[in-house]
Coordinates of C-alpha atoms in Angstrom, one line a residue:
X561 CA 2.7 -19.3 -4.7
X562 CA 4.7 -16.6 -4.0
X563 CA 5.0 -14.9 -0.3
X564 CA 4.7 -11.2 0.1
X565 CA 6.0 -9.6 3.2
X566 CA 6.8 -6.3 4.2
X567 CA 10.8 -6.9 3.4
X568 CA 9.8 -8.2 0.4
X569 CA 8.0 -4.5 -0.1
X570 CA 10.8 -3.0 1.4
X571 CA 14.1 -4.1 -0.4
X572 CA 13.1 -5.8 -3.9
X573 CA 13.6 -3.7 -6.4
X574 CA 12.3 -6.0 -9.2
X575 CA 9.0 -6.1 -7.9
X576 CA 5.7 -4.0 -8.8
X577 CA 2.6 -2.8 -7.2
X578 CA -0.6 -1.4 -7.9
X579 CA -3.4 0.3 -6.2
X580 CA -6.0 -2.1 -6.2
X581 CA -8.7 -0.4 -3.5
X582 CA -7.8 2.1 -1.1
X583 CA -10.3 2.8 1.9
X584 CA -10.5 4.9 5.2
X585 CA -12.1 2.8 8.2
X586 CA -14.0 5.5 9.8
X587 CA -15.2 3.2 12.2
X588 CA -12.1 2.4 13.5
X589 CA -10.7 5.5 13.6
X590 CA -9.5 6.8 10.4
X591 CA -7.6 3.8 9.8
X592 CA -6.3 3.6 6.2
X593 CA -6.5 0.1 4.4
X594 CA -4.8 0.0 0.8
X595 CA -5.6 -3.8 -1.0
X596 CA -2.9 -4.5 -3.7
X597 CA -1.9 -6.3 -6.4
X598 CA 2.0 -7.0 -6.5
X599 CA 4.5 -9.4 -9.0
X600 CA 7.5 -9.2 -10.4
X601 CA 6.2 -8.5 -13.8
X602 CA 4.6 -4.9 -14.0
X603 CA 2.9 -6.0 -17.2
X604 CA 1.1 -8.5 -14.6
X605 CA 0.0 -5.5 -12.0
X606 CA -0.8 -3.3 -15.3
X607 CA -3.3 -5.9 -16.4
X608 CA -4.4 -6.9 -13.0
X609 CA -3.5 -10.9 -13.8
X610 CA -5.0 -13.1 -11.1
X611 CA -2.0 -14.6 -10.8
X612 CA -0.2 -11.8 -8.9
X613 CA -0.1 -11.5 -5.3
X614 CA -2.8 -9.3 -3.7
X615 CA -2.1 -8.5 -0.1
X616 CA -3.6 -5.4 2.7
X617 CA -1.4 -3.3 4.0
X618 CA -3.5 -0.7 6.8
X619 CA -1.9 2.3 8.9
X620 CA -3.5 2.7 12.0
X621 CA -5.5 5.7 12.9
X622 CA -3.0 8.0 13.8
X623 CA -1.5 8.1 10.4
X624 CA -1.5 10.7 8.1
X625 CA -2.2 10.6 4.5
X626 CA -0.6 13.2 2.7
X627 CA -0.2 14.6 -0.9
X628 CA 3.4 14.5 -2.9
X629 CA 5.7 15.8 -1.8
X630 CA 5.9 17.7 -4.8
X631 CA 2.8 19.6 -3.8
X632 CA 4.1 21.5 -1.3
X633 CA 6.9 22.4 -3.3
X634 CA 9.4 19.9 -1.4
X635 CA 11.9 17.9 -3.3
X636 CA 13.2 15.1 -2.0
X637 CA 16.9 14.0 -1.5
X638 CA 15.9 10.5 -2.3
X639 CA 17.1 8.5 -5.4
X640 CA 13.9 7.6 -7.6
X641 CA 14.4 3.8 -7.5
X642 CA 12.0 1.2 -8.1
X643 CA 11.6 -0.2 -4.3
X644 CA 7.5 0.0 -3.7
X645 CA 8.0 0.8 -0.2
X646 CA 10.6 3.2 0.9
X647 CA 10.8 3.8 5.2
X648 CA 12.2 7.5 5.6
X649 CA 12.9 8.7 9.0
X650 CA 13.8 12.0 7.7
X651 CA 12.1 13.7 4.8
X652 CA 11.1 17.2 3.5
X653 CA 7.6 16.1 3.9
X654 CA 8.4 14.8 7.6
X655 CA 10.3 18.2 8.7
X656 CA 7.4 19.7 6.9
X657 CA 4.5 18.2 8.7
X658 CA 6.4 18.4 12.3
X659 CA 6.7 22.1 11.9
X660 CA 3.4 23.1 10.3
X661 CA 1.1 20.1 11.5
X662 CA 2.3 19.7 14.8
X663 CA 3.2 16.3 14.9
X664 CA 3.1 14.9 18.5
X665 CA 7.2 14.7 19.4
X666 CA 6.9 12.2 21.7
X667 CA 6.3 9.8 18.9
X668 CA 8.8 8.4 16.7
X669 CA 7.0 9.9 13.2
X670 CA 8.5 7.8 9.7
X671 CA 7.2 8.9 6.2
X672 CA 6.6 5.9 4.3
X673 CA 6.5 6.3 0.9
X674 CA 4.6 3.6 -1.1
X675 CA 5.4 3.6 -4.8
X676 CA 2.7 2.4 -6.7
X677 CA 2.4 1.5 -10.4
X678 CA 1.2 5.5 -11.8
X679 CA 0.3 6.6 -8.2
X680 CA 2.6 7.4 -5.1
X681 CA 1.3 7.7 -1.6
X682 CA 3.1 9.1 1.4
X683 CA 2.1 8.1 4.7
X684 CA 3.4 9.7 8.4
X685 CA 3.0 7.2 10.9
X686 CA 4.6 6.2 14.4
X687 CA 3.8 2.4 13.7
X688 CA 4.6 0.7 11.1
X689 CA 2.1 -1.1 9.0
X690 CA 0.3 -4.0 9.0
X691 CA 0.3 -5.8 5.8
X692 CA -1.7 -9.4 5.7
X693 CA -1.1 -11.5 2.6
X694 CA -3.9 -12.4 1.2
X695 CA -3.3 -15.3 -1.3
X696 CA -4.4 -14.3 -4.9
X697 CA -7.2 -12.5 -5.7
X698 CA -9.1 -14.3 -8.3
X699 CA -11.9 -13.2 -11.1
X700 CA -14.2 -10.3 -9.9
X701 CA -17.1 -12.1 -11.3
X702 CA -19.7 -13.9 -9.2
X703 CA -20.6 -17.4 -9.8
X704 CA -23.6 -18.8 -8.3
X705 CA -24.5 -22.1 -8.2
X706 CA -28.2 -23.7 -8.5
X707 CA -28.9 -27.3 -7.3
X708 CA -31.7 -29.1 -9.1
X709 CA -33.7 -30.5 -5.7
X710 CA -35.9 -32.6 -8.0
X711 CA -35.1 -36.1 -6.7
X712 CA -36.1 -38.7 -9.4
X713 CA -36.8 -41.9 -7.7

């Protein structure tokens, strides 16, 4: 079995993610919770094998989940590479936000910019995230089993 960590995320460039649920924890504050499937095969994350890793990674509430970068007609100086997690202490999309969402300066703001297989996310945090490995996920289906209690004597 093979280990996911944030590093890994961080620095491997033969290695391949994909957007397996994404959810906002309103009950705890807006947190946001991404659940994906990773390997070093994309064919394996394009498929969703069971064999890849699946692992959380969740941004605490004061994060901000915004749109590309692209969106608000920002181009980044950043060289498209395929690292799925990139850790950018200065973007466009940071100098946007602190000037026209004001950002609280007293916190150390870093756009993280997840690139996942067809879908990048970009996240402004102070605090980095959390990411739990979670073993690998196996089938979606649900199997039930029945016990016969008829005892034959």
């Amino acid at each position: 079995m093979q280990e996911i960590t944030l590093e890994k995320l961080q620095f491997r460039e033969d290695y391949n993610i994909g957007l397996d649920q994404f959810l906002m924890d309103v009950a705890n504050g807006n947190r946001l919770i991404f659940h994906f499937r990773g390997h070093t095969e994309e064919t394996m994350v394009i498929v969703g094998d069971y064999s890849c890793n699946y692992f959380r990674l969740t941004f605490e509430a004061d994060a901000i989940l915004l749109r590309s970068p692209d969106l608000y007609e920002l181009k980044e100086d950043v060289e498209i590479n395929p690292i799925p997690l990139l850790t950018l202490t200065d973007s466009k999309l940071l100098t946007f936000a602190r000037e026209r969402m004001g950002l609280n300066p007293a916190k150390d703001w870093v756009h993280y910019w997840l690139r996942a297989f067809e879908q990048d996310f970009h996240i402004l945090s102070p605090r980095p995230p959390v990411l739990i490995d979670l073993g690998h996920k196996r089938s979606d289906a649900i199997v039930t089993y029945s016990f016969d209690s008829f005892n034959a004597e």
